[in-house]
Amino acid sequence: MGKVLDLALHPLELRAALKLKFIRQPLFSTNDTRATPQLERCYELLNLTSRSFAAVIMELHPELRNVIMVFYLILRALDTVEDDMTIDPQLKVKVLREFDSKLDTTDWSFDGNDLKEKDRVVLTEFPCILGEYHKLKPEYQKVIKRITGLMGNGMADYILDENFNLNGVQTVTDYDKYCHYVAGLVGDGLTELIVLAGFGSDDLYHGKNSFQLYESMGLFLQKTNIIRDYAEDLDDGRSFWPKEIWSEYATKLTDFRDPKNTQKGVDCINHLVLNALTHVIDVLTYLSSIHEQSSFQFCAIPQVMAIATLAKVFNNPEVLRKNVKIRKGTTCDLILNSRTLKGCVDIFQYYLRDMKQRLPVEDPNYLKFNIQVAKIEQFIEEMFQDNLPAGVEPRETMIYLKVQERLKWDTQVIPRVQEEDYKFNMALSVVFCVLLSFYFFTK
């Protein structure tokens, strides 16, 4: 009932939800996802573990759909081992370190998870996933195995790190390193897969600054989640906010839960948001380098949802007490409006300006925050250069040329969006006509 009321109170979001549900069509048929019982079961496992990721993966180009589905399930299995606190640490470390080698088998599985662990099924039915993994092209298998090995060993290192286990994340450098292992490596693997498939420019993975770009894609998402999950993580006896930042505002991380420290907690949240915003320019550069449309949408949707979530947690004391989320209708609107690069940039600008407008002058990082937003705005201006005086030619910078190339793909999306708008308006007109007719004929 709450979701229905939310949509009713936000008519534009209701419109987006209806369009997404009834009008918008996927770019590719999904019939091939049911080619064999084993493949169909893998997609069922995908839906069981993450409906939101499943929806985005299902819309990928057939060249990458099964690849990324298998990649996701393998990393989900790895994460399910790492997350389960009932597994003996020695056994857990052994499984994590050897996990990549298990990909060379056909029948390995693991049933050592707690029976209440909701995702244990991906481990007990791992042979099903292995079957589909071995059907992938060798170059795709190589990427998945490499990332699995790096991530498994990184997770094991953190389990054995006594300082981390006792004191949590200490410095901003530690914060970035932790986010690298849990999210940056995913960006690494996905980027290599996209480039191997020919769906992104070669310099996206092999360029001089490519590591910084795909690393930022992962870190921006992970840092957003870490900020949002403060209360939930504390309830679970852990937290990933870096002490280097939170110690500027409190003696203990739990101090923010005391109502008298609420303002200090909000100042800390805003500081963490500022840190996350340092990745935005890299994110926009990365998105400018993706060509194939379904891959673009796959990369863009999590990023626009992250900037919307950052705006939601920004200057919000509720974060200190509970997990806050953006509305379902907002999510629908973001999905529909992030299908072009210009649409993504508009979303980023909207939420950046919203945060800037709500930033209190008393905030300790008021000046730094405004400077960071101004840097991003200036970069966006350089991306498009569409407000130049008459007769002035645009500067052909690297980002400008990337954007011009991406805009060629955007022009193919715009007619599709216009057709959806037409169909929705026609359907709405028919509904209104039927309702009016019913009203007049029954008076």
Tab-separated table of C-alpha atoms in Angstrom, residues 222-429:
chain	number	residue	atom	x	y	z
A	222	GLN	CA	30.410	0.687	-3.139
A	223	LYS	CA	30.996	3.932	-1.263
A	224	THR	CA	27.373	4.913	-1.803
A	225	ASN	CA	26.248	1.598	-0.290
A	226	ILE	CA	28.647	1.938	2.645
A	227	ILE	CA	27.364	5.421	3.523
A	228	ARG	CA	23.735	4.308	3.266
A	229	ASP	CA	24.236	1.116	5.314
A	230	TYR	CA	25.662	2.754	8.469
A	231	ALA	CA	22.802	1.724	10.787
A	232	GLU	CA	22.353	-1.744	9.296
A	233	ASP	CA	26.084	-2.491	9.451
A	234	LEU	CA	26.353	-1.326	13.067
A	235	ASP	CA	23.458	-3.624	13.984
A	236	ASP	CA	25.501	-6.466	12.439
A	237	GLY	CA	28.531	-5.489	14.515
A	238	ARG	CA	30.585	-3.979	11.690
A	239	SER	CA	31.132	-0.751	9.787
A	240	PHE	CA	33.212	0.393	6.849
A	241	TRP	CA	33.238	4.153	7.375
A	242	PRO	CA	36.949	5.144	7.451
A	243	LYS	CA	38.204	6.346	10.832
A	244	GLU	CA	40.278	9.041	9.138
A	245	ILE	CA	36.988	10.765	8.271
A	246	TRP	CA	34.588	9.866	11.110
A	247	SER	CA	37.148	10.620	13.833
A	248	GLU	CA	36.919	14.299	12.844
A	249	TYR	CA	33.364	14.265	14.201
A	250	ALA	CA	33.255	11.666	17.017
A	251	THR	CA	35.355	9.638	19.447
A	252	LYS	CA	33.559	6.381	18.614
A	253	LEU	CA	31.660	5.519	15.466
A	254	THR	CA	28.610	4.555	17.528
A	255	ASP	CA	28.470	8.097	19.005
A	256	PHE	CA	26.423	9.249	16.024
A	257	ARG	CA	23.486	7.210	17.300
A	258	ASP	CA	23.178	9.500	20.333
A	259	PRO	CA	20.619	12.215	19.451
A	260	LYS	CA	22.878	14.925	20.821
A	261	ASN	CA	25.491	13.975	18.209
A	262	THR	CA	23.101	13.950	15.258
A	263	GLN	CA	24.503	17.101	13.645
A	264	LYS	CA	28.038	15.749	13.891
A	265	GLY	CA	26.799	12.548	12.255
A	266	VAL	CA	25.204	14.513	9.419
A	267	ASP	CA	28.440	16.467	8.895
A	268	CYS	CA	30.277	13.138	8.665
A	269	ILE	CA	27.764	11.795	6.124
A	270	ASN	CA	28.269	14.905	3.980
A	271	HIS	CA	32.048	14.457	4.197
A	272	LEU	CA	31.727	10.854	2.995
A	273	VAL	CA	29.449	11.977	0.150
A	274	LEU	CA	32.103	14.526	-0.838
A	275	ASN	CA	34.663	11.714	-0.951
A	276	ALA	CA	32.382	9.635	-3.209
A	277	LEU	CA	31.855	12.565	-5.582
A	278	THR	CA	35.556	12.546	-6.454
A	279	HIS	CA	34.777	9.542	-8.699
A	280	VAL	CA	32.032	11.211	-10.767
A	281	ILE	CA	34.258	12.615	-13.535
A	282	ASP	CA	35.764	9.153	-14.080
A	283	VAL	CA	32.274	7.609	-14.161
A	284	LEU	CA	31.084	10.042	-16.859
A	285	THR	CA	34.274	9.469	-18.864
A	286	TYR	CA	33.755	5.706	-18.656
A	287	LEU	CA	30.136	5.914	-19.819
A	288	SER	CA	31.236	8.050	-22.791
A	289	SER	CA	33.407	5.133	-23.943
A	290	ILE	CA	30.659	2.473	-24.098
A	291	HIS	CA	29.195	2.004	-27.569
A	292	GLU	CA	26.806	-0.941	-27.662
A	293	GLN	CA	23.450	0.142	-26.227
A	294	SER	CA	22.590	-2.718	-23.856
A	295	SER	CA	26.093	-2.577	-22.348
A	296	PHE	CA	25.711	1.170	-21.905
A	297	GLN	CA	22.426	0.723	-20.055
A	298	PHE	CA	23.911	-2.080	-17.947
A	299	CYS	CA	26.706	0.249	-16.832
A	300	ALA	CA	24.635	3.439	-16.582
A	301	ILE	CA	21.657	2.288	-14.500
A	302	PRO	CA	23.631	1.433	-11.303
A	303	GLN	CA	25.535	4.722	-11.568
A	304	VAL	CA	22.462	6.961	-11.853
A	305	MET	CA	20.855	5.046	-9.002
A	306	ALA	CA	24.010	5.659	-6.967
A	307	ILE	CA	23.953	9.441	-7.503
A	308	ALA	CA	20.243	9.472	-6.600
A	309	THR	CA	20.989	7.471	-3.444
A	310	LEU	CA	23.844	9.829	-2.526
A	311	ALA	CA	21.424	12.735	-2.794
A	312	LYS	CA	18.990	10.813	-0.585
A	313	VAL	CA	21.553	10.195	2.178
A	314	PHE	CA	23.132	13.648	1.870
A	315	ASN	CA	22.448	15.854	4.904
A	316	ASN	CA	19.942	13.222	6.071
A	317	PRO	CA	19.927	12.309	9.803
A	318	GLU	CA	17.701	9.299	9.072
A	319	VAL	CA	20.814	7.479	7.792
A	320	LEU	CA	22.031	7.303	11.404
A	321	ARG	CA	18.923	5.373	12.445
A	322	LYS	CA	17.830	3.281	9.482
A	323	ASN	CA	18.573	2.219	5.926
A	324	VAL	CA	17.178	4.860	3.545
A	325	LYS	CA	16.309	4.092	-0.065
A	326	ILE	CA	15.102	5.927	-3.128
A	327	ARG	CA	11.461	5.373	-4.111
A	328	LYS	CA	10.537	2.588	-6.548
A	329	GLY	CA	9.003	5.176	-8.848
A	330	THR	CA	12.263	7.122	-8.841
A	331	THR	CA	14.080	3.939	-9.860
A	332	CYS	CA	11.706	3.480	-12.818
A	333	ASP	CA	12.243	7.085	-13.880
A	334	LEU	CA	16.030	6.688	-13.660
A	335	ILE	CA	15.991	3.513	-15.773
A	336	LEU	CA	13.974	5.201	-18.514
A	337	ASN	CA	16.003	8.412	-18.561
A	338	SER	CA	19.478	6.880	-18.467
A	339	ARG	CA	19.374	5.313	-21.905
A	340	THR	CA	21.423	8.101	-23.478
A	341	LEU	CA	24.638	9.724	-22.318
A	342	LYS	CA	22.907	13.106	-22.237
A	343	GLY	CA	20.144	11.605	-20.112
A	344	CYS	CA	22.710	10.239	-17.632
A	345	VAL	CA	24.527	13.564	-17.435
A	346	ASP	CA	21.236	15.389	-16.857
A	347	ILE	CA	20.471	13.024	-13.962
A	348	PHE	CA	23.891	13.630	-12.408
A	349	GLN	CA	23.508	17.390	-12.781
A	350	TYR	CA	20.030	17.353	-11.239
A	351	TYR	CA	21.169	15.551	-8.096
A	352	LEU	CA	24.449	17.474	-7.813
A	353	ARG	CA	22.564	20.764	-7.912
A	354	ASP	CA	20.004	19.410	-5.457
A	355	MET	CA	22.766	18.558	-2.959
A	356	LYS	CA	24.510	21.880	-3.508
A	357	GLN	CA	21.262	23.731	-2.851
A	358	ARG	CA	20.670	21.825	0.412
A	359	LEU	CA	24.258	22.134	1.676
A	360	PRO	CA	24.199	24.238	4.875
A	361	VAL	CA	26.651	27.129	5.017
A	362	GLU	CA	27.714	25.839	8.455
A	363	ASP	CA	28.882	22.508	7.007
A	364	PRO	CA	32.620	22.045	7.753
A	365	ASN	CA	33.225	21.081	4.112
A	366	TYR	CA	31.004	23.748	2.550
A	367	LEU	CA	33.785	25.240	0.419
A	368	LYS	CA	35.314	21.894	-0.601
A	369	PHE	CA	31.892	20.533	-1.565
A	370	ASN	CA	31.123	23.525	-3.762
A	371	ILE	CA	34.545	23.298	-5.415
A	372	GLN	CA	34.019	19.587	-6.204
A	373	VAL	CA	30.583	20.213	-7.713
A	374	ALA	CA	32.012	23.110	-9.767
A	375	LYS	CA	34.762	20.788	-11.098
A	376	ILE	CA	32.154	18.283	-12.251
A	377	GLU	CA	29.991	21.011	-13.814
A	378	GLN	CA	33.022	22.364	-15.677
A	379	PHE	CA	33.863	18.858	-16.923
A	380	ILE	CA	30.278	18.385	-18.159
A	381	GLU	CA	30.550	21.697	-20.021
A	382	GLU	CA	33.709	20.394	-21.715
A	383	MET	CA	31.953	17.127	-22.612
A	384	PHE	CA	29.300	18.768	-24.775
A	385	GLN	CA	30.468	22.351	-25.409
A	386	ASP	CA	26.956	23.228	-26.577
A	387	ASN	CA	26.814	26.725	-25.061
A	388	LEU	CA	29.630	28.304	-27.069
A	389	PRO	CA	29.202	31.805	-28.567
A	390	ALA	CA	28.341	31.976	-32.265
A	391	GLY	CA	31.363	31.387	-34.460
A	392	VAL	CA	33.459	29.723	-31.746
A	393	GLU	CA	34.568	26.195	-32.619
A	394	PRO	CA	34.553	23.524	-29.856
A	395	ARG	CA	37.912	22.387	-28.500
A	396	GLU	CA	38.497	18.820	-29.659
A	397	THR	CA	39.544	17.454	-26.297
A	398	MET	CA	39.645	13.711	-25.620
A	399	ILE	CA	36.352	13.761	-23.718
A	400	TYR	CA	34.629	15.917	-26.332
A	401	LEU	CA	35.575	13.461	-29.101
A	402	LYS	CA	34.447	10.503	-26.972
A	403	VAL	CA	31.095	12.174	-26.376
A	404	GLN	CA	30.632	12.925	-30.082
A	405	GLU	CA	31.196	9.253	-30.847
A	406	ARG	CA	28.744	8.164	-28.148
A	407	LEU	CA	26.110	10.660	-29.367
A	408	LYS	CA	25.949	8.751	-32.674
A	409	TRP	CA	24.600	5.800	-30.703
A	410	ASP	CA	22.270	8.033	-28.698
A	411	THR	CA	20.577	9.212	-31.910
A	412	GLN	CA	19.488	5.609	-32.507
A	413	VAL	CA	17.835	5.461	-29.076
A	414	ILE	CA	15.835	8.701	-29.313
A	415	PRO	CA	13.274	7.426	-31.915
A	416	ARG	CA	12.633	4.398	-29.692
A	417	VAL	CA	11.963	6.677	-26.701
A	418	GLN	CA	9.664	8.875	-28.793
A	419	GLU	CA	7.725	5.817	-29.967
A	420	GLU	CA	7.268	4.690	-26.353
A	421	ASP	CA	5.957	8.148	-25.413
A	422	TYR	CA	3.505	8.018	-28.320
A	423	LYS	CA	2.228	4.555	-27.366
A	424	PHE	CA	1.848	5.557	-23.723
A	425	ASN	CA	-0.060	8.740	-24.573
A	426	MET	CA	-2.342	6.821	-26.929
A	427	ALA	CA	-3.004	4.161	-24.282
A	428	LEU	CA	-3.712	6.858	-21.699
A	429	SER	CA	-6.122	8.584	-24.081
